[in-house]
PDB file of C-alpha atoms in Angstrom:
ATOM      1  CA  LEU A   1     -82.624  60.363  37.896  1.00  0.00           C
ATOM      2  CA  ILE A   2     -81.699  62.747  34.821  1.00  0.00           C
ATOM      3  CA  THR A   3     -85.092  64.166  33.698  1.00  0.00           C
ATOM      4  CA  LEU A   4     -86.047  66.956  31.005  1.00  0.00           C
ATOM      5  CA  THR A   5     -88.374  69.282  31.504  1.00  0.00           C
ATOM      6  CA  SER A   6     -89.357  73.050  30.021  1.00  0.00           C
ATOM      7  CA  THR A   7     -90.369  74.857  33.221  1.00  0.00           C
ATOM      8  CA  MET A   8     -88.231  76.528  35.885  1.00  0.00           C
ATOM      9  CA  THR A   9     -88.824  74.767  39.412  1.00  0.00           C
ATOM     10  CA  SER A  10     -85.901  76.880  41.219  1.00  0.00           C
ATOM     11  CA  LYS A  11     -85.529  80.192  42.397  1.00  0.00           C
ATOM     12  CA  GLN A  12     -81.589  79.958  42.250  1.00  0.00           C
ATOM     13  CA  ALA A  13     -79.769  80.535  38.948  1.00  0.00           C
ATOM     14  CA  PRO A  14     -79.667  77.763  36.911  1.00  0.00           C
ATOM     15  CA  GLY A  15     -76.647  76.286  35.573  1.00  0.00           C
ATOM     16  CA  ILE A  16     -75.685  76.351  32.212  1.00  0.00           C
ATOM     17  CA  LEU A  17     -73.591  73.817  29.796  1.00  0.00           C
ATOM     18  CA  ILE A  18     -72.781  75.161  26.806  1.00  0.00           C
ATOM     19  CA  ALA A  19     -70.978  72.559  24.089  1.00  0.00           C
ATOM     20  CA  ALA A  20     -69.313  73.588  21.069  1.00  0.00           C
ATOM     21  CA  ARG A  21     -67.263  71.928  18.387  1.00  0.00           C
ATOM     22  CA  HIS A  22     -63.761  72.841  17.236  1.00  0.00           C
ATOM     23  CA  GLY A  23     -63.366  75.316  14.231  1.00  0.00           C
ATOM     24  CA  GLU A  24     -62.333  74.252  10.671  1.00  0.00           C
ATOM     25  CA  ARG A  25     -58.979  72.054  10.604  1.00  0.00           C
ATOM     26  CA  ARG A  26     -56.101  72.267   8.718  1.00  0.00           C
ATOM     27  CA  ASP A  27     -55.754  68.976   7.623  1.00  0.00           C
ATOM     28  CA  TYR A  28     -58.956  68.811   5.827  1.00  0.00           C
ATOM     29  CA  ILE A  29     -58.292  71.904   3.832  1.00  0.00           C
ATOM     30  CA  GLU A  30     -54.998  70.379   2.885  1.00  0.00           C
ATOM     31  CA  ARG A  31     -56.841  67.197   2.022  1.00  0.00           C
ATOM     32  CA  ASP A  32     -59.612  68.798  -0.250  1.00  0.00           C
ATOM     33  CA  ALA A  33     -57.217  70.706  -2.091  1.00  0.00           C
ATOM     34  CA  GLY A  34     -55.289  67.786  -3.168  1.00  0.00           C
ATOM     35  CA  GLY A  35     -52.570  67.423  -0.439  1.00  0.00           C
ATOM     36  CA  ASN A  36     -52.060  65.292   2.695  1.00  0.00           C
ATOM     37  CA  TRP A  37     -51.079  67.156   6.250  1.00  0.00           C
ATOM     38  CA  ILE A  38     -50.829  63.920   7.961  1.00  0.00           C
ATOM     39  CA  PRO A  39     -47.171  62.811   6.523  1.00  0.00           C
ATOM     40  CA  THR A  40     -45.884  66.299   7.509  1.00  0.00           C
ATOM     41  CA  THR A  41     -46.167  66.157  10.996  1.00  0.00           C
ATOM     42  CA  SER A  42     -44.771  63.892  13.988  1.00  0.00           C
ATOM     43  CA  ARG A  43     -48.392  64.510  15.582  1.00  0.00           C
ATOM     44  CA  PRO A  44     -50.741  63.378  12.919  1.00  0.00           C
ATOM     45  CA  TRP A  45     -53.648  62.946  15.464  1.00  0.00           C
ATOM     46  CA  ASP A  46     -53.754  66.435  16.275  1.00  0.00           C
ATOM     47  CA  PRO A  47     -54.192  68.634  13.536  1.00  0.00           C
ATOM     48  CA  PRO A  48     -54.630  72.680  14.662  1.00  0.00           C
ATOM     49  CA  LEU A  49     -57.103  74.896  13.454  1.00  0.00           C
ATOM     50  CA  SER A  50     -56.891  76.781   9.756  1.00  0.00           C
ATOM     51  CA  ASP A  51     -56.502  80.307   9.363  1.00  0.00           C
ATOM     52  CA  ALA A  52     -60.162  80.467   8.763  1.00  0.00           C
ATOM     53  CA  GLY A  53     -60.833  78.200  12.063  1.00  0.00           C
ATOM     54  CA  HIS A  54     -59.204  80.593  13.862  1.00  0.00           C
ATOM     55  CA  GLU A  55     -61.518  83.355  12.757  1.00  0.00           C
ATOM     56  CA  GLN A  56     -64.545  81.607  13.322  1.00  0.00           C
ATOM     57  CA  VAL A  57     -63.477  80.624  16.923  1.00  0.00           C
ATOM     58  CA  ARG A  58     -63.381  84.461  17.744  1.00  0.00           C
ATOM     59  CA  GLU A  59     -66.838  84.702  16.268  1.00  0.00           C
ATOM     60  CA  LEU A  60     -68.226  81.749  18.350  1.00  0.00           C
ATOM     61  CA  GLY A  61     -67.299  83.642  21.221  1.00  0.00           C
ATOM     62  CA  ARG A  62     -68.954  86.504  20.251  1.00  0.00           C
ATOM     63  CA  ARG A  63     -72.210  84.759  19.316  1.00  0.00           C
ATOM     64  CA  VAL A  64     -72.051  82.550  22.515  1.00  0.00           C
ATOM     65  CA  ALA A  65     -71.910  85.780  24.739  1.00  0.00           C
ATOM     66  CA  ARG A  66     -74.598  87.503  22.546  1.00  0.00           C
ATOM     67  CA  SER A  67     -76.791  84.696  22.947  1.00  0.00           C
ATOM     68  CA  LEU A  68     -76.576  84.425  26.445  1.00  0.00           C
ATOM     69  CA  ARG A  69     -77.463  88.006  26.740  1.00  0.00           C
ATOM     70  CA  GLN A  70     -80.266  87.519  24.345  1.00  0.00           C
ATOM     71  CA  HIS A  71     -81.953  84.699  26.818  1.00  0.00           C
ATOM     72  CA  ASN A  72     -80.698  86.332  29.865  1.00  0.00           C
ATOM     73  CA  LEU A  73     -78.504  83.644  30.883  1.00  0.00           C
ATOM     74  CA  PRO A  74     -75.050  84.279  33.334  1.00  0.00           C
ATOM     75  CA  PRO A  75     -71.817  84.954  31.474  1.00  0.00           C
ATOM     76  CA  VAL A  76     -69.454  82.007  31.201  1.00  0.00           C
ATOM     77  CA  SER A  77     -67.722  81.111  34.541  1.00  0.00           C
ATOM     78  CA  PHE A  78     -65.467  78.209  33.476  1.00  0.00           C
ATOM     79  CA  VAL A  79     -64.112  77.083  29.996  1.00  0.00           C
ATOM     80  CA  TYR A  80     -63.476  73.145  29.752  1.00  0.00           C
ATOM     81  CA  SER A  81     -61.547  71.667  26.106  1.00  0.00           C
ATOM     82  CA  SER A  82     -60.647  68.557  24.617  1.00  0.00           C
ATOM     83  CA  PRO A  83     -56.729  67.781  25.217  1.00  0.00           C
ATOM     84  CA  LEU A  84     -56.681  68.151  21.454  1.00  0.00           C
ATOM     85  CA  LEU A  85     -54.853  71.270  19.696  1.00  0.00           C
ATOM     86  CA  ARG A  86     -57.478  72.536  17.796  1.00  0.00           C
ATOM     87  CA  CYS A  87     -60.241  72.522  20.399  1.00  0.00           C
ATOM     88  CA  CYS A  88     -57.712  74.305  23.050  1.00  0.00           C
ATOM     89  CA  GLN A  89     -57.301  76.892  20.157  1.00  0.00           C
ATOM     90  CA  THR A  90     -61.191  76.863  19.582  1.00  0.00           C
ATOM     91  CA  ALA A  91     -61.262  77.400  23.615  1.00  0.00           C
ATOM     92  CA  ALA A  92     -58.646  80.221  23.349  1.00  0.00           C
ATOM     93  CA  GLY A  93     -60.496  82.291  20.445  1.00  0.00           C
ATOM     94  CA  ALA A  94     -63.506  81.830  22.039  1.00  0.00           C
ATOM     95  CA  ILE A  95     -62.140  83.307  25.039  1.00  0.00           C
ATOM     96  CA  VAL A  96     -61.027  86.529  23.153  1.00  0.00           C
ATOM     97  CA  GLY A  97     -64.725  86.848  21.531  1.00  0.00           C
ATOM     98  CA  LEU A  98     -66.266  86.629  25.098  1.00  0.00           C
ATOM     99  CA  GLU A  99     -64.009  89.139  26.480  1.00  0.00           C
ATOM    100  CA  GLU A 100     -64.505  91.207  23.356  1.00  0.00           C
ATOM    101  CA  GLU A 101     -68.285  91.146  24.162  1.00  0.00           C
ATOM    102  CA  GLY A 102     -67.606  91.619  28.017  1.00  0.00           C
ATOM    103  CA  MET A 103     -69.440  88.128  28.644  1.00  0.00           C
ATOM    104  CA  THR A 104     -67.464  86.648  31.055  1.00  0.00           C
ATOM    105  CA  ASP A 105     -68.362  86.255  35.016  1.00  0.00           C
ATOM    106  CA  GLY A 106     -67.283  89.282  36.861  1.00  0.00           C
ATOM    107  CA  GLY A 107     -64.885  90.457  34.229  1.00  0.00           C
ATOM    108  CA  ARG A 108     -62.439  87.578  35.306  1.00  0.00           C
ATOM    109  CA  ASN A 109     -59.883  86.393  32.915  1.00  0.00           C
ATOM    110  CA  LEU A 110     -61.094  82.893  31.956  1.00  0.00           C
ATOM    111  CA  LYS A 111     -58.662  80.019  31.840  1.00  0.00           C
ATOM    112  CA  ILE A 112     -59.001  76.493  29.691  1.00  0.00           C
ATOM    113  CA  ARG A 113     -59.439  73.484  31.970  1.00  0.00           C
ATOM    114  CA  ILE A 114     -58.094  70.273  29.774  1.00  0.00           C
ATOM    115  CA  GLU A 115     -60.517  67.814  30.322  1.00  0.00           C
ATOM    116  CA  HIS A 116     -59.895  64.034  28.910  1.00  0.00           C
ATOM    117  CA  GLY A 117     -63.768  63.592  29.298  1.00  0.00           C
ATOM    118  CA  VAL A 118     -64.350  66.035  25.995  1.00  0.00           C
ATOM    119  CA  VAL A 119     -61.870  64.328  23.469  1.00  0.00           C
ATOM    120  CA  GLU A 120     -62.602  63.318  20.520  1.00  0.00           C
ATOM    121  CA  SER A 121     -64.260  59.629  20.203  1.00  0.00           C
ATOM    122  CA  LEU A 122     -61.617  57.341  20.266  1.00  0.00           C
ATOM    123  CA  CYS A 123     -63.126  54.670  17.980  1.00  0.00           C
ATOM    124  CA  GLU A 124     -61.502  52.792  15.114  1.00  0.00           C
ATOM    125  CA  LYS A 125     -62.749  55.374  12.361  1.00  0.00           C
ATOM    126  CA  TRP A 126     -60.599  58.074  14.502  1.00  0.00           C
ATOM    127  CA  TYR A 127     -57.423  55.954  14.762  1.00  0.00           C
ATOM    128  CA  ARG A 128     -57.819  55.282  10.702  1.00  0.00           C
ATOM    129  CA  SER A 129     -58.108  58.728   9.652  1.00  0.00           C
ATOM    130  CA  TRP A 130     -54.182  59.110  11.005  1.00  0.00           C
ATOM    131  CA  CYS A 131     -52.248  55.893  11.659  1.00  0.00           C
ATOM    132  CA  LEU A 132     -52.564  54.054   8.616  1.00  0.00           C
ATOM    133  CA  PRO A 133     -50.138  54.199   5.509  1.00  0.00           C
ATOM    134  CA  GLY A 134     -52.071  56.871   3.468  1.00  0.00           C
ATOM    135  CA  SER A 135     -54.104  58.243   6.013  1.00  0.00           C
ATOM    136  CA  ASP A 136     -55.476  61.753   4.947  1.00  0.00           C
ATOM    137  CA  GLY A 137     -57.458  62.856   8.150  1.00  0.00           C
ATOM    138  CA  THR A 138     -60.445  61.231   6.796  1.00  0.00           C
ATOM    139  CA  TRP A 139     -62.594  59.641   9.271  1.00  0.00           C
ATOM    140  CA  GLY A 140     -62.458  55.790   8.933  1.00  0.00           C
ATOM    141  CA  TYR A 141     -60.238  56.043   6.081  1.00  0.00           C
ATOM    142  CA  CYS A 142     -59.757  52.866   3.707  1.00  0.00           C
ATOM    143  CA  PRO A 143     -56.768  52.937   0.898  1.00  0.00           C
ATOM    144  CA  PRO A 144     -58.210  53.559  -2.265  1.00  0.00           C
ATOM    145  CA  GLN A 145     -58.945  50.648  -4.533  1.00  0.00           C
ATOM    146  CA  SER A 146     -55.985  50.895  -6.903  1.00  0.00           C
ATOM    147  CA  ASP A 147     -53.748  50.929  -4.235  1.00  0.00           C
ATOM    148  CA  LEU A 148     -55.153  47.401  -3.075  1.00  0.00           C
ATOM    149  CA  VAL A 149     -54.881  46.137  -6.481  1.00  0.00           C
ATOM    150  CA  VAL A 150     -51.261  47.018  -6.580  1.00  0.00           C
ATOM    151  CA  ARG A 151     -50.559  45.096  -3.411  1.00  0.00           C
ATOM    152  CA  GLY A 152     -52.662  41.859  -4.678  1.00  0.00           C
ATOM    153  CA  GLY A 153     -55.383  42.825  -2.699  1.00  0.00           C
ATOM    154  CA  SER A 154     -59.229  42.910  -3.284  1.00  0.00           C
ATOM    155  CA  ALA A 155     -61.965  45.199  -2.123  1.00  0.00           C
ATOM    156  CA  ALA A 156     -63.106  42.781   0.363  1.00  0.00           C
ATOM    157  CA  SER A 157     -59.741  43.569   2.487  1.00  0.00           C
ATOM    158  CA  ALA A 158     -59.986  47.364   2.423  1.00  0.00           C
ATOM    159  CA  TRP A 159     -60.883  47.254   6.065  1.00  0.00           C
ATOM    160  CA  THR A 160     -57.926  44.785   6.581  1.00  0.00           C
ATOM    161  CA  VAL A 161     -55.410  46.204   8.783  1.00  0.00           C
ATOM    162  CA  ASP A 162     -51.446  44.850   8.499  1.00  0.00           C
ATOM    163  CA  VAL A 163     -50.758  46.074  12.433  1.00  0.00           C
ATOM    164  CA  SER A 164     -47.061  46.159  11.632  1.00  0.00           C
ATOM    165  CA  THR A 165     -47.715  49.365   8.943  1.00  0.00           C
ATOM    166  CA  ILE A 166     -49.686  51.647  11.183  1.00  0.00           C
ATOM    167  CA  ASN A 167     -48.240  54.607  13.120  1.00  0.00           C
ATOM    168  CA  PRO A 168     -46.414  52.994  16.181  1.00  0.00           C
ATOM    169  CA  ASN A 169     -48.318  55.905  18.223  1.00  0.00           C
ATOM    170  CA  ALA A 170     -51.564  54.411  17.538  1.00  0.00           C
ATOM    171  CA  LYS A 171     -50.487  51.572  20.084  1.00  0.00           C
ATOM    172  CA  VAL A 172     -49.693  53.321  22.823  1.00  0.00           C
ATOM    173  CA  PRO A 173     -52.790  54.637  25.391  1.00  0.00           C
ATOM    174  CA  ALA A 174     -54.493  57.384  24.268  1.00  0.00           C
ATOM    175  CA  PRO A 175     -53.841  60.035  27.256  1.00  0.00           C
ATOM    176  CA  GLU A 176     -49.868  59.448  26.082  1.00  0.00           C
ATOM    177  CA  LEU A 177     -50.684  61.311  22.878  1.00  0.00           C
ATOM    178  CA  PHE A 178     -51.934  64.694  24.572  1.00  0.00           C
ATOM    179  CA  LEU A 179     -49.631  67.414  25.074  1.00  0.00           C
ATOM    180  CA  SER A 180     -48.911  68.995  28.592  1.00  0.00           C
ATOM    181  CA  PRO A 181     -50.373  71.876  29.959  1.00  0.00           C
ATOM    182  CA  SER A 182     -47.258  73.552  29.305  1.00  0.00           C
ATOM    183  CA  ASP A 183     -46.664  72.321  25.846  1.00  0.00           C
ATOM    184  CA  MET A 184     -50.251  73.158  25.069  1.00  0.00           C
ATOM    185  CA  GLU A 185     -49.844  76.999  26.539  1.00  0.00           C
ATOM    186  CA  GLU A 186     -46.559  77.293  24.285  1.00  0.00           C
ATOM    187  CA  ARG A 187     -48.770  76.105  21.055  1.00  0.00           C
ATOM    188  CA  LEU A 188     -51.508  78.418  21.842  1.00  0.00           C
ATOM    189  CA  LYS A 189     -49.067  81.455  22.415  1.00  0.00           C
ATOM    190  CA  GLY A 190     -47.405  80.351  19.198  1.00  0.00           C
ATOM    191  CA  SER A 191     -50.720  80.022  17.259  1.00  0.00           C
ATOM    192  CA  CYS A 192     -53.706  82.182  18.543  1.00  0.00           C
ATOM    193  CA  GLY A 193     -52.624  85.775  17.736  1.00  0.00           C
ATOM    194  CA  GLU A 194     -51.826  88.828  19.741  1.00  0.00           C
ATOM    195  CA  LYS A 195     -54.548  88.734  22.520  1.00  0.00           C
ATOM    196  CA  VAL A 196     -53.157  85.209  23.428  1.00  0.00           C
ATOM    197  CA  GLN A 197     -49.647  85.896  22.857  1.00  0.00           C
ATOM    198  CA  THR A 198     -49.652  88.589  25.246  1.00  0.00           C
ATOM    199  CA  ARG A 199     -51.872  87.484  28.187  1.00  0.00           C
ATOM    200  CA  SER A 200     -49.208  87.385  31.001  1.00  0.00           C
ATOM    201  CA  ASP A 201     -51.079  84.925  33.364  1.00  0.00           C
ATOM    202  CA  GLY A 202     -51.103  82.367  30.451  1.00  0.00           C
ATOM    203  CA  LEU A 203     -54.700  80.470  28.883  1.00  0.00           C
ATOM    204  CA  ILE A 204     -54.477  76.913  30.378  1.00  0.00           C
ATOM    205  CA  ASP A 205     -55.369  76.445  33.962  1.00  0.00           C
ATOM    206  CA  MET A 206     -52.570  74.538  35.531  1.00  0.00           C
ATOM    207  CA  GLU A 207     -54.037  74.044  38.734  1.00  0.00           C
ATOM    208  CA  TYR A 208     -56.794  71.741  36.669  1.00  0.00           C
ATOM    209  CA  THR A 209     -54.834  68.523  36.697  1.00  0.00           C
ATOM    210  CA  THR A 210     -57.324  65.489  37.659  1.00  0.00           C
ATOM    211  CA  PRO A 211     -60.052  65.376  34.952  1.00  0.00           C
ATOM    212  CA  VAL A 212     -63.781  65.152  35.762  1.00  0.00           C
ATOM    213  CA  ALA A 213     -64.537  62.639  33.711  1.00  0.00           C
ATOM    214  CA  PRO A 214     -61.179  60.638  33.207  1.00  0.00           C
ATOM    215  CA  LEU A 215     -60.997  58.010  30.167  1.00  0.00           C
ATOM    216  CA  SER A 216     -62.459  54.809  31.074  1.00  0.00           C
ATOM    217  CA  GLU A 217     -60.055  52.563  29.492  1.00  0.00           C
ATOM    218  CA  SER A 218     -56.730  52.766  27.925  1.00  0.00           C
ATOM    219  CA  PHE A 219     -57.521  53.132  24.367  1.00  0.00           C
ATOM    220  CA  CYS A 220     -55.969  52.567  21.731  1.00  0.00           C
ATOM    221  CA  TRP A 221     -55.217  50.653  18.380  1.00  0.00           C
ATOM    222  CA  GLY A 222     -57.209  47.155  18.839  1.00  0.00           C
ATOM    223  CA  LYS A 223     -58.844  48.414  21.957  1.00  0.00           C
ATOM    224  CA  PHE A 224     -61.582  51.354  20.558  1.00  0.00           C
ATOM    225  CA  GLU A 225     -64.135  53.136  22.141  1.00  0.00           C
ATOM    226  CA  SER A 226     -67.459  51.547  21.261  1.00  0.00           C
ATOM    227  CA  ARG A 227     -70.666  54.025  20.881  1.00  0.00           C
ATOM    228  CA  LYS A 228     -71.942  52.551  24.350  1.00  0.00           C
ATOM    229  CA  MET A 229     -68.976  53.713  25.649  1.00  0.00           C
ATOM    230  CA  GLN A 230     -68.858  57.191  24.336  1.00  0.00           C
ATOM    231  CA  LEU A 231     -72.505  57.739  25.221  1.00  0.00           C
ATOM    232  CA  ALA A 232     -71.437  56.723  28.667  1.00  0.00           C
ATOM    233  CA  ARG A 233     -68.586  59.246  28.936  1.00  0.00           C
ATOM    234  CA  ALA A 234     -70.832  61.820  27.491  1.00  0.00           C
ATOM    235  CA  LYS A 235     -73.750  61.135  30.632  1.00  0.00           C
ATOM    236  CA  ASN A 236     -70.637  61.013  32.967  1.00  0.00           C
ATOM    237  CA  LEU A 237     -69.121  64.057  32.052  1.00  0.00           C
ATOM    238  CA  THR A 238     -72.400  66.116  31.664  1.00  0.00           C
ATOM    239  CA  ASP A 239     -73.860  64.789  35.060  1.00  0.00           C
ATOM    240  CA  LYS A 240     -70.325  65.440  36.901  1.00  0.00           C
ATOM    241  CA  LEU A 241     -70.092  69.064  35.332  1.00  0.00           C
ATOM    242  CA  ALA A 242     -73.795  69.926  36.070  1.00  0.00           C
ATOM    243  CA  ALA A 243     -73.331  68.951  39.913  1.00  0.00           C
ATOM    244  CA  ARG A 244     -70.015  71.034  40.186  1.00  0.00           C
ATOM    245  CA  HIS A 245     -71.388  74.213  38.478  1.00  0.00           C
ATOM    246  CA  PRO A 246     -74.997  74.066  39.403  1.00  0.00           C
ATOM    247  CA  ASN A 247     -75.649  77.965  39.279  1.00  0.00           C
ATOM    248  CA  GLU A 248     -72.798  79.107  36.849  1.00  0.00           C
ATOM    249  CA  THR A 249     -72.328  78.676  32.772  1.00  0.00           C
ATOM    250  CA  ILE A 250     -69.544  76.526  31.830  1.00  0.00           C
ATOM    251  CA  LEU A 251     -68.129  76.147  28.073  1.00  0.00           C
ATOM    252  CA  LEU A 252     -67.242  72.932  26.740  1.00  0.00           C
ATOM    253  CA  LEU A 253     -65.403  72.646  23.225  1.00  0.00           C
ATOM    254  CA  SER A 254     -65.020  69.545  22.132  1.00  0.00           C
ATOM    255  CA  HIS A 255     -65.793  67.186  18.592  1.00  0.00           C
ATOM    256  CA  GLY A 256     -68.611  66.278  16.860  1.00  0.00           C
ATOM    257  CA  SER A 257     -69.321  63.026  17.803  1.00  0.00           C
ATOM    258  CA  PRO A 258     -68.775  63.806  21.568  1.00  0.00           C
ATOM    259  CA  VAL A 259     -71.237  67.121  21.110  1.00  0.00           C
ATOM    260  CA  THR A 260     -73.960  65.301  19.726  1.00  0.00           C
ATOM    261  CA  HIS A 261     -73.355  62.746  21.887  1.00  0.00           C
ATOM    262  CA  MET A 262     -73.909  64.949  24.840  1.00  0.00           C
ATOM    263  CA  PHE A 263     -76.886  66.216  22.927  1.00  0.00           C
ATOM    264  CA  GLU A 264     -78.413  62.429  23.092  1.00  0.00           C
ATOM    265  CA  VAL A 265     -77.677  61.694  26.788  1.00  0.00           C
ATOM    266  CA  ILE A 266     -79.091  65.227  27.861  1.00  0.00           C
ATOM    267  CA  SER A 267     -82.350  65.277  25.842  1.00  0.00           C
ATOM    268  CA  GLY A 268     -83.087  61.238  25.307  1.00  0.00           C
ATOM    269  CA  GLU A 269     -83.630  62.061  21.417  1.00  0.00           C
ATOM    270  CA  ASP A 270     -81.513  60.864  18.741  1.00  0.00           C
ATOM    271  CA  TRP A 271     -78.887  62.307  17.446  1.00  0.00           C
ATOM    272  CA  THR A 272     -80.584  63.415  14.158  1.00  0.00           C
ATOM    273  CA  ALA A 273     -82.699  65.570  16.086  1.00  0.00           C
ATOM    274  CA  HIS A 274     -79.481  67.449  16.550  1.00  0.00           C
ATOM    275  CA  GLY A 275     -78.583  67.092  13.159  1.00  0.00           C
ATOM    276  CA  VAL A 276     -74.651  66.954  11.740  1.00  0.00           C
ATOM    277  CA  CYS A 277     -72.591  69.395  14.363  1.00  0.00           C
ATOM    278  CA  GLY A 278     -70.642  71.759  11.760  1.00  0.00           C
ATOM    279  CA  TYR A 279     -67.902  73.870  12.643  1.00  0.00           C
ATOM    280  CA  ALA A 280     -67.749  75.902  15.720  1.00  0.00           C
ATOM    281  CA  SER A 281     -71.763  75.292  15.962  1.00  0.00           C
ATOM    282  CA  PHE A 282     -72.590  75.139  19.586  1.00  0.00           C
ATOM    283  CA  SER A 283     -75.744  74.057  21.958  1.00  0.00           C
ATOM    284  CA  THR A 284     -76.895  75.646  25.029  1.00  0.00           C
ATOM    285  CA  TYR A 285     -78.274  73.554  27.909  1.00  0.00           C
ATOM    286  CA  VAL A 286     -79.567  74.343  31.217  1.00  0.00           C
ATOM    287  CA  HIS A 287     -80.179  72.546  34.131  1.00  0.00           C
ATOM    288  CA  GLU A 288     -81.220  72.647  37.979  1.00  0.00           C
ATOM    289  CA  LYS A 289     -80.722  70.699  40.952  1.00  0.00           C
ATOM    290  CA  SER A 290     -83.688  69.199  43.236  1.00  0.00           C
ATOM    291  CA  GLY A 291     -81.591  67.996  45.803  1.00  0.00           C
ATOM    292  CA  ASP A 292     -78.176  66.931  46.625  1.00  0.00           C
ATOM    293  CA  GLY A 293     -75.554  65.056  44.027  1.00  0.00           C
ATOM    294  CA  GLU A 294     -75.528  64.064  40.303  1.00  0.00           C
ATOM    295  CA  GLU A 295     -78.911  62.136  40.726  1.00  0.00           C
ATOM    296  CA  SER A 296     -80.824  65.084  41.338  1.00  0.00           C
ATOM    297  CA  ILE A 297     -79.929  67.276  37.910  1.00  0.00           C
ATOM    298  CA  VAL A 298     -82.862  68.110  35.997  1.00  0.00           C
ATOM    299  CA  TRP A 299     -82.419  69.079  32.691  1.00  0.00           C
ATOM    300  CA  LYS A 300     -84.577  71.743  30.760  1.00  0.00           C
ATOM    301  CA  GLU A 301     -85.683  71.980  27.239  1.00  0.00           C
ATOM    302  CA  PRO A 302     -82.133  72.866  25.289  1.00  0.00           C
ATOM    303  CA  VAL A 303     -82.140  76.831  24.672  1.00  0.00           C
ATOM    304  CA  VAL A 304     -80.303  76.603  21.714  1.00  0.00           C
ATOM    305  CA  ILE A 305     -79.760  73.363  19.471  1.00  0.00           C
ATOM    306  CA  ASN A 306     -76.655  73.236  16.863  1.00  0.00           C
ATOM    307  CA  ASP A 307     -76.387  76.880  16.143  1.00  0.00           C
ATOM    308  CA  SER A 308     -73.744  77.705  13.511  1.00  0.00           C
ATOM    309  CA  THR A 309     -75.451  80.597  12.096  1.00  0.00           C
ATOM    310  CA  HIS A 310     -72.181  82.646  12.992  1.00  0.00           C
ATOM    311  CA  VAL A 311     -70.025  80.579  10.894  1.00  0.00           C
ATOM    312  CA  LEU A 312     -68.024  82.383   8.250  1.00  0.00           C
ATOM    313  CA  ASN A 313     -67.723  79.620   6.098  1.00  0.00           C
ATOM    314  CA  LYS A 314     -71.120  77.899   6.221  1.00  0.00           C
ATOM    315  CA  ASP A 315     -70.169  75.054   3.335  1.00  0.00           C
ATOM    316  CA  SER A 316     -67.354  73.788   6.234  1.00  0.00           C
ATOM    317  CA  ALA A 317     -68.624  70.740   8.231  1.00  0.00           C
TER     318      ALA A 317
END
């Protein structure tokens, strides 16, 4: 039984789970400027951060460090990230920010554990954002009315998809779309600045090869992850990580929907109590154990909910 309470009952240090969304993404910037990043890449499902996004995520690390200090909570011991590039870039920048603030456990060099359980919601709207002709990154993309008329269609057919026209990568199991740890390391070194590029021991934890919360099914086009499945994934993930790190602080870098799902399953409240998850926003949850196993996790009142006061461009969402 997972419960939520506002009082501390254990003499041991509590466990801390910080869930954050990635920074500003490049494809949205190009879309909003009238362009389209999707046709320019071989990996349209995996956009990187924008230049502003890289700044946001370093500030995210600094803000998380200051927040932990403010609430007298222990420093970050482990970092988990979605396997998508923008989240791993966010993790890399946040680690730089944490280290600049001296807020890593024992001054250790933090590494990124790539965790499938915090990946984007693998629902139809995600696939539509990148796999259809004309997709521009927009969540749940539908062809514009003018395109439908040219093709002899109608407004009623806007949601209908000719499977023969979609990106073939949408038809393979989602994990096959993720970069390998070594490829991710190279991407980070090439995109995340000097402090990452010159780090001799690398940023990706190459020994972390078995996700604590693997995907329940081989999701692909036509076999989408439902909201019920997404919430179950969030619960499985948070329970397992809390049990694995009962007295440590962990930072999770994820996406807007999974971050709000974590709020829902931890707090028991509707996602609207959390609100829309902006770029580089984060929430901090405290948990304790009343016994052994995942069933003994006791969640406290959240310390921070959806904080984005540090974000440089508050108009981005």
